[in-house]
């Protein structure tokens, strides 16, 4: 069974940093593109980053470019999101997800981890 | 960037009635369109991919169609467990991947 489990969320002050993790199981992690998305409370869904299976190609949404860095450790089937210069509008539940085997959509999502940016 | 819009924002329907949700793309996305169902407090779940292919676990009352810029998701007979927000996602021109704002389906 495919599972992705996020961790590392919590309360952080504006301007602060935080590192999220996502542990994957049930599939060949090193062969899959991995994605981060987020959803603010009562709001819609937003894609925020992409990382290729090898980690050499990364894309970011304009809203986080220059502040967030995605990385992965294929030996540990783990995905990371390092977030700097956090702002109040970064407050959201952050999900990791896999890219589909039958197209570039998101098929398996984790339950998410809540990041709250507040003083 | 492809901008996705959805209509209506909210749909109030009686149980057993037919429901049709619309999604529109600002530029053609071919058939690279997915639909997600998000129930309160839950993670989004893939309903449809490739504009018309039903994902595992969804019953035949869910169907979808369209291509280019106009897409629909239909629930032939609304059940109580179908109450949710439905989002469309384009995955033709990325990055970025872009979602519509969602349509909330509720029971009248």
PDB file of C-alpha atoms in Angstrom:
ATOM      1  CA  UNK A   1       0.000   0.000   0.000  1.00  0.00           C
ATOM      2  CA  UNK A   2       1.337   3.414  -0.990  1.00  0.00           C
ATOM      3  CA  UNK A   3       1.829   5.711   1.984  1.00  0.00           C
ATOM      4  CA  UNK A   4       3.285   9.174   2.335  1.00  0.00           C
ATOM      5  CA  UNK A   5       3.438  10.710   5.802  1.00  0.00           C
ATOM      6  CA  UNK A   6       4.380  14.313   6.468  1.00  0.00           C
ATOM      7  CA  UNK A   7       5.882  15.694   9.653  1.00  0.00           C
ATOM      8  CA  UNK A   8       7.658  18.749  10.960  1.00  0.00           C
ATOM      9  CA  UNK A   9       4.884  21.322  11.014  1.00  0.00           C
ATOM     10  CA  UNK A  10       4.123  23.636  13.898  1.00  0.00           C
ATOM     11  CA  UNK A  11       4.134  27.263  14.950  1.00  0.00           C
ATOM     12  CA  UNK A  12       6.850  29.574  13.645  1.00  0.00           C
ATOM     13  CA  UNK A  13       7.295  33.320  13.798  1.00  0.00           C
ATOM     14  CA  UNK A  14       7.198  35.494  10.680  1.00  0.00           C
ATOM     15  CA  UNK A  15      10.622  35.526   9.076  1.00  0.00           C
ATOM     16  CA  UNK A  16      11.499  32.180  10.596  1.00  0.00           C
ATOM     17  CA  UNK A  17      12.417  28.847   9.064  1.00  0.00           C
ATOM     18  CA  UNK A  18      11.012  25.358   9.185  1.00  0.00           C
ATOM     19  CA  UNK A  19      11.799  21.986   7.620  1.00  0.00           C
ATOM     20  CA  UNK A  20       9.084  19.558   6.626  1.00  0.00           C
ATOM     21  CA  UNK A  21       9.654  15.868   5.986  1.00  0.00           C
ATOM     22  CA  UNK A  22       7.703  13.252   4.092  1.00  0.00           C
ATOM     23  CA  UNK A  23       8.382   9.547   4.527  1.00  0.00           C
ATOM     24  CA  UNK A  24       7.250   7.295   1.710  1.00  0.00           C
ATOM     25  CA  UNK A  25       6.561   3.576   1.555  1.00  0.00           C
ATOM     26  CA  UNK A  26       4.805   1.038  -0.618  1.00  0.00           C
ATOM     27  CA  UNK A  27       6.362   2.140  -3.908  1.00  0.00           C
ATOM     28  CA  UNK A  28       9.766   2.648  -5.540  1.00  0.00           C
ATOM     29  CA  UNK A  29      10.451   6.115  -4.193  1.00  0.00           C
ATOM     30  CA  UNK A  30      13.666   6.654  -6.170  1.00  0.00           C
ATOM     31  CA  UNK A  31      11.733   6.263  -9.448  1.00  0.00           C
ATOM     32  CA  UNK A  32       9.012   8.803  -8.716  1.00  0.00           C
ATOM     33  CA  UNK A  33       8.616  12.521  -9.067  1.00  0.00           C
ATOM     34  CA  UNK A  34       7.512  13.998  -5.747  1.00  0.00           C
ATOM     35  CA  UNK A  35       5.386  17.047  -5.170  1.00  0.00           C
ATOM     36  CA  UNK A  36       4.550  19.452  -2.353  1.00  0.00           C
ATOM     37  CA  UNK A  37       1.152  21.155  -2.236  1.00  0.00           C
ATOM     38  CA  UNK A  38      -0.571  23.249   0.377  1.00  0.00           C
ATOM     39  CA  UNK A  39      -4.029  24.311   1.427  1.00  0.00           C
ATOM     40  CA  UNK A  40      -4.803  27.251   3.670  1.00  0.00           C
ATOM     41  CA  UNK A  41      -7.783  26.845   5.978  1.00  0.00           C
ATOM     42  CA  UNK A  42     -11.016  27.202   4.054  1.00  0.00           C
ATOM     43  CA  UNK A  43      -9.114  27.840   0.838  1.00  0.00           C
ATOM     44  CA  UNK A  44      -8.254  25.986  -2.327  1.00  0.00           C
ATOM     45  CA  UNK A  45      -5.332  23.811  -3.350  1.00  0.00           C
ATOM     46  CA  UNK A  46      -1.963  25.161  -4.428  1.00  0.00           C
ATOM     47  CA  UNK A  47       0.949  23.298  -6.009  1.00  0.00           C
ATOM     48  CA  UNK A  48       4.231  24.607  -4.603  1.00  0.00           C
ATOM     49  CA  UNK A  49       7.127  22.380  -5.643  1.00  0.00           C
ATOM     50  CA  UNK A  50       8.328  19.510  -7.828  1.00  0.00           C
ATOM     51  CA  UNK A  51      11.435  17.375  -7.630  1.00  0.00           C
ATOM     52  CA  UNK A  52      12.535  14.823 -10.201  1.00  0.00           C
ATOM     53  CA  UNK A  53      13.432  11.253  -9.196  1.00  0.00           C
ATOM     54  CA  UNK A  54      17.170  12.020  -9.135  1.00  0.00           C
ATOM     55  CA  UNK A  55      16.668  15.410  -7.504  1.00  0.00           C
ATOM     56  CA  UNK A  56      18.399  17.260 -10.322  1.00  0.00           C
ATOM     57  CA  UNK A  57      15.285  19.075 -11.570  1.00  0.00           C
ATOM     58  CA  UNK A  58      13.210  21.228  -9.252  1.00  0.00           C
ATOM     59  CA  UNK A  59      10.368  23.640  -9.863  1.00  0.00           C
ATOM     60  CA  UNK A  60       8.639  26.072  -7.525  1.00  0.00           C
ATOM     61  CA  UNK A  61       5.509  28.153  -7.520  1.00  0.00           C
ATOM     62  CA  UNK A  62       6.178  31.880  -7.805  1.00  0.00           C
ATOM     63  CA  UNK A  63       4.695  32.335  -4.323  1.00  0.00           C
ATOM     64  CA  UNK A  64       7.568  30.383  -2.713  1.00  0.00           C
ATOM     65  CA  UNK A  65      10.418  30.717  -5.211  1.00  0.00           C
ATOM     66  CA  UNK A  66      13.624  31.884  -3.555  1.00  0.00           C
ATOM     67  CA  UNK A  67      12.327  31.056  -0.070  1.00  0.00           C
ATOM     68  CA  UNK A  68      11.542  27.313  -0.199  1.00  0.00           C
ATOM     69  CA  UNK A  69      13.902  24.482  -1.177  1.00  0.00           C
ATOM     70  CA  UNK A  70      12.814  20.945  -1.962  1.00  0.00           C
ATOM     71  CA  UNK A  71      15.191  17.998  -1.592  1.00  0.00           C
ATOM     72  CA  UNK A  72      15.064  14.241  -1.274  1.00  0.00           C
ATOM     73  CA  UNK A  73      17.020  11.305   0.137  1.00  0.00           C
ATOM     74  CA  UNK A  74      16.282   8.298  -2.039  1.00  0.00           C
ATOM     75  CA  UNK A  75      18.189   5.964   0.266  1.00  0.00           C
ATOM     76  CA  UNK A  76      15.737   6.821   3.042  1.00  0.00           C
ATOM     77  CA  UNK A  77      12.642   7.242   0.825  1.00  0.00           C
ATOM     78  CA  UNK A  78      12.269  10.728   2.221  1.00  0.00           C
ATOM     79  CA  UNK A  79      11.267  14.087   0.819  1.00  0.00           C
ATOM     80  CA  UNK A  80      11.964  17.436   2.445  1.00  0.00           C
ATOM     81  CA  UNK A  81      10.828  21.024   2.179  1.00  0.00           C
ATOM     82  CA  UNK A  82      13.014  23.680   3.741  1.00  0.00           C
ATOM     83  CA  UNK A  83      11.122  26.925   4.202  1.00  0.00           C
ATOM     84  CA  UNK A  84      12.803  30.256   4.928  1.00  0.00           C
ATOM     85  CA  UNK A  85      11.495  33.794   5.365  1.00  0.00           C
ATOM     86  CA  UNK A  86       8.096  32.477   6.317  1.00  0.00           C
ATOM     87  CA  UNK A  87       5.130  34.826   6.085  1.00  0.00           C
ATOM     88  CA  UNK A  88       1.636  34.753   7.504  1.00  0.00           C
ATOM     89  CA  UNK A  89       0.241  33.757   4.117  1.00  0.00           C
ATOM     90  CA  UNK A  90       2.366  30.586   4.191  1.00  0.00           C
ATOM     91  CA  UNK A  91       0.076  29.295   6.936  1.00  0.00           C
ATOM     92  CA  UNK A  92      -1.464  26.128   5.544  1.00  0.00           C
ATOM     93  CA  UNK A  93      -1.584  22.370   5.657  1.00  0.00           C
ATOM     94  CA  UNK A  94       1.319  21.065   3.575  1.00  0.00           C
ATOM     95  CA  UNK A  95       0.914  17.805   1.689  1.00  0.00           C
ATOM     96  CA  UNK A  96       3.431  15.686  -0.151  1.00  0.00           C
ATOM     97  CA  UNK A  97       2.145  13.697  -3.086  1.00  0.00           C
ATOM     98  CA  UNK A  98       3.278  11.423  -5.861  1.00  0.00           C
ATOM     99  CA  UNK A  99       2.955  12.161  -9.533  1.00  0.00           C
ATOM    100  CA  UNK A 100       0.683   9.690 -11.309  1.00  0.00           C
ATOM    101  CA  UNK A 101       1.897   6.653 -13.219  1.00  0.00           C
ATOM    102  CA  UNK A 102      -0.642   7.410 -15.975  1.00  0.00           C
ATOM    103  CA  UNK A 103      -0.146  11.136 -16.271  1.00  0.00           C
ATOM    104  CA  UNK A 104       1.294  14.179 -14.584  1.00  0.00           C
ATOM    105  CA  UNK A 105      -1.458  14.520 -12.003  1.00  0.00           C
ATOM    106  CA  UNK A 106      -1.175  13.916  -8.257  1.00  0.00           C
ATOM    107  CA  UNK A 107      -2.384  10.495  -7.213  1.00  0.00           C
ATOM    108  CA  UNK A 108      -1.325   9.623  -3.645  1.00  0.00           C
ATOM    109  CA  UNK A 109      -1.486  12.411  -1.038  1.00  0.00           C
ATOM    110  CA  UNK A 110      -0.381  12.416   2.552  1.00  0.00           C
ATOM    111  CA  UNK A 111      -2.618  13.653   5.370  1.00  0.00           C
ATOM    112  CA  UNK A 112      -0.536  16.786   5.620  1.00  0.00           C
ATOM    113  CA  UNK A 113       1.213  18.748   8.335  1.00  0.00           C
ATOM    114  CA  UNK A 114       0.008  22.139   9.567  1.00  0.00           C
ATOM    115  CA  UNK A 115       2.370  25.101   9.422  1.00  0.00           C
ATOM    116  CA  UNK A 116       1.235  28.193  11.293  1.00  0.00           C
ATOM    117  CA  UNK A 117       3.194  31.416  10.823  1.00  0.00           C
ATOM    118  CA  UNK A 118       2.294  33.834  13.575  1.00  0.00           C
ATOM    119  CA  UNK A 119       3.855  35.990  16.243  1.00  0.00           C
TER     120      UNK A 119
ATOM    121  CA  UNK B   1       0.002  30.033 -16.593  1.00  0.00           C
ATOM    122  CA  UNK B   2      -3.288  28.275 -17.271  1.00  0.00           C
ATOM    123  CA  UNK B   3      -6.069  29.754 -15.170  1.00  0.00           C
ATOM    124  CA  UNK B   4      -8.813  27.338 -14.157  1.00  0.00           C
ATOM    125  CA  UNK B   5     -12.340  28.427 -13.300  1.00  0.00           C
ATOM    126  CA  UNK B   6     -15.214  26.357 -11.947  1.00  0.00           C
ATOM    127  CA  UNK B   7     -18.940  26.897 -11.846  1.00  0.00           C
ATOM    128  CA  UNK B   8     -21.065  27.116  -9.912  1.00  0.00           C
ATOM    129  CA  UNK B   9     -19.297  27.859  -6.642  1.00  0.00           C
ATOM    130  CA  UNK B  10     -21.969  25.947  -4.733  1.00  0.00           C
ATOM    131  CA  UNK B  11     -24.519  23.417  -5.920  1.00  0.00           C
ATOM    132  CA  UNK B  12     -27.478  22.458  -3.709  1.00  0.00           C
ATOM    133  CA  UNK B  13     -29.127  19.307  -4.966  1.00  0.00           C
ATOM    134  CA  UNK B  14     -31.605  16.772  -3.610  1.00  0.00           C
ATOM    135  CA  UNK B  15     -30.469  13.231  -3.010  1.00  0.00           C
ATOM    136  CA  UNK B  16     -30.940  11.126  -6.116  1.00  0.00           C
ATOM    137  CA  UNK B  17     -30.746  14.101  -8.454  1.00  0.00           C
ATOM    138  CA  UNK B  18     -28.222  14.558 -11.257  1.00  0.00           C
ATOM    139  CA  UNK B  19     -25.314  16.906 -10.626  1.00  0.00           C
ATOM    140  CA  UNK B  20     -23.183  18.555 -13.294  1.00  0.00           C
ATOM    141  CA  UNK B  21     -20.072  20.545 -12.429  1.00  0.00           C
ATOM    142  CA  UNK B  22     -18.162  22.668 -14.917  1.00  0.00           C
ATOM    143  CA  UNK B  23     -14.490  23.495 -15.249  1.00  0.00           C
ATOM    144  CA  UNK B  24     -12.948  25.849 -17.770  1.00  0.00           C
ATOM    145  CA  UNK B  25      -9.309  26.440 -18.713  1.00  0.00           C
ATOM    146  CA  UNK B  26      -7.940  29.741 -20.007  1.00  0.00           C
ATOM    147  CA  UNK B  27      -5.910  27.843 -22.614  1.00  0.00           C
ATOM    148  CA  UNK B  28      -6.334  24.403 -24.095  1.00  0.00           C
ATOM    149  CA  UNK B  29      -5.163  21.624 -21.792  1.00  0.00           C
ATOM    150  CA  UNK B  30      -6.056  18.849 -24.232  1.00  0.00           C
ATOM    151  CA  UNK B  31      -7.389  15.973 -22.091  1.00  0.00           C
ATOM    152  CA  UNK B  32      -4.889  16.542 -19.279  1.00  0.00           C
ATOM    153  CA  UNK B  33      -7.526  17.345 -16.697  1.00  0.00           C
ATOM    154  CA  UNK B  34      -8.181  15.675 -13.367  1.00  0.00           C
ATOM    155  CA  UNK B  35     -10.982  16.002 -10.819  1.00  0.00           C
ATOM    156  CA  UNK B  36     -10.529  15.656  -7.061  1.00  0.00           C
ATOM    157  CA  UNK B  37     -13.079  15.146  -4.311  1.00  0.00           C
ATOM    158  CA  UNK B  38     -12.398  16.632  -0.892  1.00  0.00           C
ATOM    159  CA  UNK B  39     -14.733  15.765   1.955  1.00  0.00           C
ATOM    160  CA  UNK B  40     -14.661  17.882   5.134  1.00  0.00           C
ATOM    161  CA  UNK B  41     -11.507  17.239   7.133  1.00  0.00           C
ATOM    162  CA  UNK B  42     -10.114  14.837   4.542  1.00  0.00           C
ATOM    163  CA  UNK B  43      -7.359  14.818   1.964  1.00  0.00           C
ATOM    164  CA  UNK B  44      -8.305  15.378  -1.690  1.00  0.00           C
ATOM    165  CA  UNK B  45      -8.951  12.139  -3.508  1.00  0.00           C
ATOM    166  CA  UNK B  46      -8.508  11.591  -7.238  1.00  0.00           C
ATOM    167  CA  UNK B  47     -11.836  10.983  -8.974  1.00  0.00           C
ATOM    168  CA  UNK B  48     -11.056  11.382 -12.668  1.00  0.00           C
ATOM    169  CA  UNK B  49      -7.889  11.658 -14.759  1.00  0.00           C
ATOM    170  CA  UNK B  50      -7.379  12.072 -18.469  1.00  0.00           C
ATOM    171  CA  UNK B  51     -10.583  14.135 -18.459  1.00  0.00           C
ATOM    172  CA  UNK B  52     -12.786  11.029 -18.489  1.00  0.00           C
ATOM    173  CA  UNK B  53     -11.128   8.038 -16.800  1.00  0.00           C
ATOM    174  CA  UNK B  54     -12.567   7.121 -13.446  1.00  0.00           C
ATOM    175  CA  UNK B  55     -10.032   6.447 -10.690  1.00  0.00           C
ATOM    176  CA  UNK B  56     -10.047   3.274  -8.617  1.00  0.00           C
ATOM    177  CA  UNK B  57     -12.802   3.136  -6.051  1.00  0.00           C
ATOM    178  CA  UNK B  58     -15.272   5.536  -7.605  1.00  0.00           C
ATOM    179  CA  UNK B  59     -18.625   4.155  -8.693  1.00  0.00           C
ATOM    180  CA  UNK B  60     -20.075   4.392 -12.172  1.00  0.00           C
ATOM    181  CA  UNK B  61     -22.402   7.231 -11.159  1.00  0.00           C
ATOM    182  CA  UNK B  62     -19.344   9.466 -11.556  1.00  0.00           C
ATOM    183  CA  UNK B  63     -18.588  10.346 -15.167  1.00  0.00           C
ATOM    184  CA  UNK B  64     -16.695  13.133 -16.844  1.00  0.00           C
ATOM    185  CA  UNK B  65     -15.900  14.528 -20.234  1.00  0.00           C
ATOM    186  CA  UNK B  66     -14.585  17.383 -22.280  1.00  0.00           C
ATOM    187  CA  UNK B  67     -11.335  18.419 -23.888  1.00  0.00           C
ATOM    188  CA  UNK B  68      -9.496  21.589 -24.728  1.00  0.00           C
ATOM    189  CA  UNK B  69     -10.944  24.244 -22.459  1.00  0.00           C
ATOM    190  CA  UNK B  70     -14.354  22.935 -21.344  1.00  0.00           C
ATOM    191  CA  UNK B  71     -14.882  20.020 -18.964  1.00  0.00           C
ATOM    192  CA  UNK B  72     -17.687  18.543 -16.910  1.00  0.00           C
ATOM    193  CA  UNK B  73     -18.036  16.146 -14.008  1.00  0.00           C
ATOM    194  CA  UNK B  74     -21.411  14.471 -13.600  1.00  0.00           C
ATOM    195  CA  UNK B  75     -22.835  12.548 -10.693  1.00  0.00           C
ATOM    196  CA  UNK B  76     -25.832  10.738 -12.103  1.00  0.00           C
ATOM    197  CA  UNK B  77     -27.679  10.287  -8.800  1.00  0.00           C
ATOM    198  CA  UNK B  78     -26.337  12.214  -5.810  1.00  0.00           C
ATOM    199  CA  UNK B  79     -25.706  10.142  -2.689  1.00  0.00           C
ATOM    200  CA  UNK B  80     -25.048  11.572   0.768  1.00  0.00           C
ATOM    201  CA  UNK B  81     -21.445  10.350   0.644  1.00  0.00           C
ATOM    202  CA  UNK B  82     -20.834  12.510  -2.442  1.00  0.00           C
ATOM    203  CA  UNK B  83     -21.153  15.749  -0.454  1.00  0.00           C
ATOM    204  CA  UNK B  84     -17.771  17.390  -0.890  1.00  0.00           C
ATOM    205  CA  UNK B  85     -15.841  20.089  -2.666  1.00  0.00           C
ATOM    206  CA  UNK B  86     -14.733  19.095  -6.152  1.00  0.00           C
ATOM    207  CA  UNK B  87     -11.619  20.614  -7.688  1.00  0.00           C
ATOM    208  CA  UNK B  88     -10.348  20.384 -11.240  1.00  0.00           C
ATOM    209  CA  UNK B  89      -6.613  20.333 -11.976  1.00  0.00           C
ATOM    210  CA  UNK B  90      -4.852  20.930 -15.284  1.00  0.00           C
ATOM    211  CA  UNK B  91      -1.626  19.035 -15.848  1.00  0.00           C
ATOM    212  CA  UNK B  92      -0.998  19.872 -19.481  1.00  0.00           C
ATOM    213  CA  UNK B  93       1.129  22.997 -19.128  1.00  0.00           C
ATOM    214  CA  UNK B  94       3.365  22.816 -16.105  1.00  0.00           C
ATOM    215  CA  UNK B  95       4.890  24.227 -14.087  1.00  0.00           C
ATOM    216  CA  UNK B  96       2.784  25.470 -12.531  1.00  0.00           C
ATOM    217  CA  UNK B  97       0.049  22.919 -12.072  1.00  0.00           C
ATOM    218  CA  UNK B  98      -3.157  24.863 -11.491  1.00  0.00           C
ATOM    219  CA  UNK B  99      -6.379  24.012  -9.714  1.00  0.00           C
ATOM    220  CA  UNK B 100      -9.795  25.524 -10.083  1.00  0.00           C
ATOM    221  CA  UNK B 101     -11.309  27.220  -7.021  1.00  0.00           C
ATOM    222  CA  UNK B 102     -13.659  24.311  -6.399  1.00  0.00           C
ATOM    223  CA  UNK B 103     -17.393  23.601  -6.459  1.00  0.00           C
ATOM    224  CA  UNK B 104     -19.102  22.720  -3.203  1.00  0.00           C
ATOM    225  CA  UNK B 105     -21.806  20.081  -3.594  1.00  0.00           C
ATOM    226  CA  UNK B 106     -24.355  20.007  -0.796  1.00  0.00           C
ATOM    227  CA  UNK B 107     -27.702  18.386  -0.160  1.00  0.00           C
ATOM    228  CA  UNK B 108     -30.730  20.621  -0.507  1.00  0.00           C
TER     229      UNK B 108
END
